[in-house]
GROMACS .gro file of C-alpha atoms in nm:
model
  235
    1LEU     CA    1   1.180  -2.108   0.575
    2PHE     CA    2   1.443  -1.967   0.326
    3LEU     CA    3   1.708  -1.953   0.597
    4SER     CA    4   1.648  -2.312   0.696
    5LEU     CA    5   1.677  -2.440   0.342
    6THR     CA    6   2.024  -2.578   0.264
    7PRO     CA    7   2.052  -2.668  -0.112
    8PRO     CA    8   2.228  -2.999  -0.203
    9SER     CA    9   2.593  -2.990  -0.278
   10SER     CA   10   2.703  -2.967  -0.638
   11SER     CA   11   2.791  -3.337  -0.634
   12SER     CA   12   2.437  -3.428  -0.559
   13ARG     CA   13   2.220  -3.541  -0.833
   14THR     CA   14   1.897  -3.436  -0.672
   15PRO     CA   15   1.737  -3.135  -0.868
   16LEU     CA   16   1.683  -2.833  -0.645
   17SER     CA   17   1.302  -2.814  -0.722
   18LEU     CA   18   1.259  -3.185  -0.594
   19TYR     CA   19   1.475  -3.095  -0.298
   20LEU     CA   20   1.270  -2.795  -0.199
   21LEU     CA   21   0.942  -2.981  -0.240
   22SER     CA   22   1.072  -3.277  -0.024
   23HIS     CA   23   1.216  -3.043   0.255
   24PRO     CA   24   1.013  -3.085   0.579
   25SER     CA   25   0.987  -2.706   0.621
   26PHE     CA   26   0.825  -2.655   0.281
   27SER     CA   27   0.461  -2.617   0.259
   28PRO     CA   28   0.186  -2.546   0.007
   29LEU     CA   29   0.181  -2.195   0.134
   30SER     CA   30   0.540  -2.163   0.045
   31LEU     CA   31   0.500  -2.303  -0.283
   32PHE     CA   32   0.218  -2.045  -0.349
   33PHE     CA   33   0.432  -1.744  -0.251
   34LEU     CA   34   0.737  -1.886  -0.463
   35SER     CA   35   0.515  -1.929  -0.765
   36HIS     CA   36   0.393  -1.562  -0.750
   37PRO     CA   37   0.702  -1.345  -0.775
   38SER     CA   38   0.495  -1.042  -0.722
   39LEU     CA   39   0.407  -1.147  -0.362
   40SER     CA   40   0.770  -1.092  -0.269
   41HIS     CA   41   0.779  -0.730  -0.390
   42PRO     CA   42   0.871  -0.469  -0.120
   43SER     CA   43   0.555  -0.272  -0.200
   44LEU     CA   44   0.351  -0.546  -0.041
   45SER     CA   45   0.459  -0.432   0.304
   46VAL     CA   46   0.528  -0.053   0.214
   47LYS     CA   47   0.257   0.069   0.460
   48LEU     CA   48   0.346  -0.180   0.745
   49PRO     CA   49   0.593   0.081   0.911
   50GLN     CA   50   0.314   0.329   0.918
   51VAL     CA   51   0.084   0.069   1.088
   52PHE     CA   52   0.345  -0.022   1.350
   53LYS     CA   53   0.417   0.354   1.416
   54LEU     CA   54   0.048   0.422   1.482
   55VAL     CA   55   0.018   0.131   1.719
   56GLY     CA   56   0.338   0.212   1.888
   57ALA     CA   57   0.267   0.593   1.946
   58GLY     CA   58  -0.097   0.512   2.035
   59SER     CA   59  -0.187   0.812   1.828
   60ALA     CA   60  -0.284   0.900   1.461
   61GLU     CA   61  -0.185   1.274   1.507
   62GLY     CA   62  -0.118   1.440   1.166
   63LEU     CA   63  -0.272   1.168   0.939
   64SER     CA   64  -0.557   1.261   0.716
   65PHE     CA   65  -0.853   1.019   0.708
   66GLY     CA   66  -0.983   1.180   0.386
   67ALA     CA   67  -0.633   1.107   0.217
   68VAL     CA   68  -0.688   0.744   0.321
   69LEU     CA   69  -1.028   0.720   0.171
   70LEU     CA   70  -0.910   0.857  -0.160
   71GLU     CA   71  -0.619   0.614  -0.163
   72LEU     CA   72  -0.862   0.323  -0.101
   73LEU     CA   73  -1.072   0.451  -0.382
   74ALA     CA   74  -0.756   0.414  -0.624
   75ILE     CA   75  -0.652   0.083  -0.455
   76THR     CA   76  -0.999  -0.072  -0.477
   77GLY     CA   77  -1.050   0.044  -0.838
   78THR     CA   78  -0.738  -0.136  -0.951
   79MET     CA   79  -0.833  -0.458  -0.768
   80ALA     CA   80  -1.200  -0.459  -0.883
   81TYR     CA   81  -1.087  -0.380  -1.254
   82SER     CA   82  -0.832  -0.666  -1.253
   83ILE     CA   83  -1.071  -0.917  -1.107
   84ALA     CA   84  -1.344  -0.814  -1.350
   85HIS     CA   85  -1.104  -0.881  -1.641
   86SER     CA   86  -0.992  -1.192  -1.482
   87PHE     CA   87  -0.630  -1.086  -1.458
   88PRO     CA   88  -0.395  -1.338  -1.270
   89PHE     CA   89  -0.344  -1.273  -0.917
   90SER     CA   90   0.010  -1.181  -0.974
   91ALA     CA   91  -0.130  -0.867  -1.139
   92TRP     CA   92  -0.350  -0.746  -0.861
   93GLY     CA   93  -0.221  -0.925  -0.553
   94GLU     CA   94  -0.019  -0.613  -0.466
   95ALA     CA   95  -0.331  -0.404  -0.457
   96LEU     CA   96  -0.491  -0.670  -0.219
   97PHE     CA   97  -0.223  -0.640   0.036
   98LEU     CA   98  -0.198  -0.249  -0.006
   99MET     CA   99  -0.578  -0.240   0.052
  100ILE     CA  100  -0.565  -0.443   0.373
  101GLN     CA  101  -0.290  -0.226   0.518
  102THR     CA  102  -0.457   0.104   0.416
  103VAL     CA  103  -0.794  -0.014   0.570
  104ALA     CA  104  -0.597  -0.095   0.898
  105ILE     CA  105  -0.462   0.252   0.899
  106GLY     CA  106  -0.811   0.399   0.834
  107PHE     CA  107  -0.935   0.215   1.122
  108LEU     CA  108  -0.642   0.304   1.352
  109ILE     CA  109  -0.702   0.682   1.262
  110GLN     CA  110  -1.067   0.660   1.385
  111HIS     CA  111  -0.977   0.446   1.688
  112TYR     CA  112  -0.689   0.678   1.823
  113ARG     CA  113  -0.924   0.968   1.776
  114GLY     CA  114  -1.154   0.823   2.019
  115SER     CA  115  -1.416   0.692   1.756
  116SER     CA  116  -1.354   0.308   1.756
  117LEU     CA  117  -1.740   0.263   1.688
  118ARG     CA  118  -1.686   0.492   1.374
  119GLY     CA  119  -1.378   0.302   1.287
  120LEU     CA  120  -1.584  -0.042   1.305
  121ALA     CA  121  -1.847   0.126   1.086
  122PHE     CA  122  -1.609   0.223   0.837
  123LEU     CA  123  -1.465  -0.143   0.818
  124VAL     CA  124  -1.826  -0.273   0.768
  125LEU     CA  125  -1.932  -0.023   0.514
  126TYR     CA  126  -1.605  -0.060   0.318
  127PHE     CA  127  -1.612  -0.438   0.294
  128SER     CA  128  -1.983  -0.434   0.204
  129LEU     CA  129  -1.914  -0.179  -0.075
  130VAL     CA  130  -1.643  -0.403  -0.208
  131ALA     CA  131  -1.862  -0.710  -0.199
  132ILE     CA  132  -2.115  -0.528  -0.400
  133LEU     CA  133  -1.844  -0.395  -0.636
  134LEU     CA  134  -1.715  -0.748  -0.699
  135SER     CA  135  -2.063  -0.880  -0.765
  136PRO     CA  136  -2.231  -0.918  -1.103
  137VAL     CA  137  -2.466  -0.639  -0.996
  138THR     CA  138  -2.206  -0.381  -1.069
  139PRO     CA  139  -2.165  -0.286  -1.432
  140LEU     CA  140  -1.818  -0.322  -1.589
  141SER     CA  141  -1.846   0.041  -1.709
  142PHE     CA  142  -1.861   0.162  -1.343
  143VAL     CA  143  -1.557  -0.054  -1.248
  144ALA     CA  144  -1.370   0.110  -1.558
  145ALA     CA  145  -1.464   0.451  -1.441
  146MET     CA  146  -1.324   0.374  -1.109
  147GLN     CA  147  -1.002   0.244  -1.257
  148ALA     CA  148  -0.987   0.577  -1.453
  149THR     CA  149  -0.987   0.776  -1.132
  150ASN     CA  150  -0.689   0.584  -1.002
  151MET     CA  151  -0.411   0.843  -1.031
  152PRO     CA  152  -0.616   1.156  -0.991
  153ALA     CA  153  -0.732   1.002  -0.647
  154ILE     CA  154  -0.369   0.918  -0.540
  155ILE     CA  155  -0.254   1.269  -0.638
  156ILE     CA  156  -0.534   1.445  -0.458
  157SER     CA  157  -0.487   1.228  -0.148
  158ARG     CA  158  -0.116   1.320  -0.139
  159LEU     CA  159  -0.207   1.700  -0.158
  160ILE     CA  160  -0.457   1.662   0.116
  161GLN     CA  161  -0.178   1.508   0.338
  162VAL     CA  162   0.055   1.790   0.237
  163SER     CA  163  -0.217   2.052   0.319
  164THR     CA  164  -0.268   1.883   0.670
  165ASN     CA  165   0.109   1.872   0.737
  166TYR     CA  166   0.136   2.251   0.651
  167ARG     CA  167  -0.178   2.348   0.878
  168ASN     CA  168  -0.040   2.143   1.178
  169GLY     CA  169   0.313   2.265   1.141
  170HIS     CA  170   0.442   1.900   1.188
  171THR     CA  171   0.395   1.570   1.031
  172GLY     CA  172   0.274   1.399   1.366
  173GLN     CA  173   0.290   1.017   1.330
  174LEU     CA  174   0.366   0.992   0.958
  175SER     CA  175   0.600   0.718   0.900
  176ALA     CA  176   0.939   0.827   0.735
  177VAL     CA  177   0.996   0.480   0.614
  178THR     CA  178   0.668   0.460   0.432
  179VAL     CA  179   0.686   0.801   0.306
  180LEU     CA  180   1.037   0.732   0.152
  181LEU     CA  181   0.927   0.404   0.008
  182LEU     CA  182   0.630   0.558  -0.156
  183PHE     CA  183   0.847   0.826  -0.305
  184ALA     CA  184   1.108   0.590  -0.438
  185GLY     CA  185   0.828   0.369  -0.578
  186SER     CA  186   0.663   0.643  -0.764
  187LEU     CA  187   0.992   0.748  -0.909
  188ALA     CA  188   1.053   0.386  -1.034
  189ARG     CA  189   0.711   0.384  -1.194
  190ILE     CA  190   0.806   0.677  -1.421
  191PHE     CA  191   1.080   0.473  -1.580
  192THR     CA  192   0.894   0.145  -1.589
  193SER     CA  193   0.583   0.323  -1.749
  194ILE     CA  194   0.812   0.472  -2.024
  195GLN     CA  195   0.978   0.130  -2.079
  196GLU     CA  196   0.659  -0.079  -2.072
  197THR     CA  197   0.400   0.143  -2.235
  198GLY     CA  198   0.590   0.433  -2.409
  199ASP     CA  199   0.291   0.646  -2.300
  200SER     CA  200   0.394   0.982  -2.221
  201LEU     CA  201   0.073   1.097  -2.052
  202MET     CA  202   0.108   0.797  -1.822
  203ALA     CA  203   0.455   0.888  -1.734
  204LEU     CA  204   0.353   1.239  -1.675
  205THR     CA  205   0.096   1.112  -1.428
  206TYR     CA  206   0.382   0.943  -1.233
  207VAL     CA  207   0.586   1.255  -1.260
  208VAL     CA  208   0.313   1.449  -1.081
  209SER     CA  209   0.268   1.154  -0.819
  210SER     CA  210   0.629   1.162  -0.756
  211SER     CA  211   0.636   1.536  -0.705
  212CYS     CA  212   0.353   1.514  -0.455
  213ASN     CA  213   0.534   1.238  -0.266
  214ALA     CA  214   0.849   1.448  -0.288
  215ILE     CA  215   0.676   1.749  -0.117
  216ILE     CA  216   0.562   1.514   0.165
  217ALA     CA  217   0.924   1.366   0.208
  218GLY     CA  218   1.035   1.728   0.213
  219GLN     CA  219   0.792   1.837   0.482
  220LEU     CA  220   0.901   1.530   0.685
  221LEU     CA  221   1.250   1.643   0.687
  222TYR     CA  222   1.159   2.012   0.742
  223TYR     CA  223   0.927   1.919   1.037
  224TRP     CA  224   1.160   1.652   1.165
  225ASN     CA  225   1.212   1.796   1.506
  226CYS     CA  226   0.852   1.943   1.534
  227ALA     CA  227   0.632   1.723   1.750
  228PRO     CA  228   0.247   1.771   1.803
  229PRO     CA  229   0.154   1.981   2.086
  230GLY     CA  230   0.156   1.762   2.428
  231ARG     CA  231   0.311   1.474   2.256
  232GLN     CA  232   0.652   1.335   2.202
  233LYS     CA  233   0.716   1.224   1.837
  234THR     CA  234   0.816   0.879   1.792
  235GLU     CA  235   1.092   0.763   1.556
   0.00000   0.00000   0.00000
């Protein structure tokens, strides 16, 4: 869409906004994405390289399902808390896309371990729990408690992955692109949290999270030439 849009020349009196709306390639969906700047954030697709790598390798060797579950707990808590407080979509849309990608990774881990049925059960159970969580049945205090476990869950999930890598002696099909993007993102969060909140405890939480991501990134480099037994590690 954006490559096909050629703005009017400087001599034209047509406003750019009207030009875009009248363009044949422009759709309501395009308007939706343009009106929500957060939806163009790189973090929306941070886990897609991991998804593509699992599918391309046909293996989930080296990935921890427990780490994925803890990450889902954190992401779901953020999304549920935002919806419960009627925050605008721009405030929690990122969590929605991360949730979809993380759920896909969880299913693929089970699928490539020969447990497709268990993977389907995981999908059904997870989305059923999300439906209950977003319903009026769930007290707001419970949703707030989930949100409070956000960072601890992320940190523990990273440490589980670190432990898995160490025990295996390789990083398996862990995506270098996803790992490095997560590391860069957590580093950026340190500075943005200081600027936006001035909360030293919040900043410290992101420092710990960045440290965990740094360990995984370091393991990725250290084990770069180590492939899972009987398998050729894919790029």
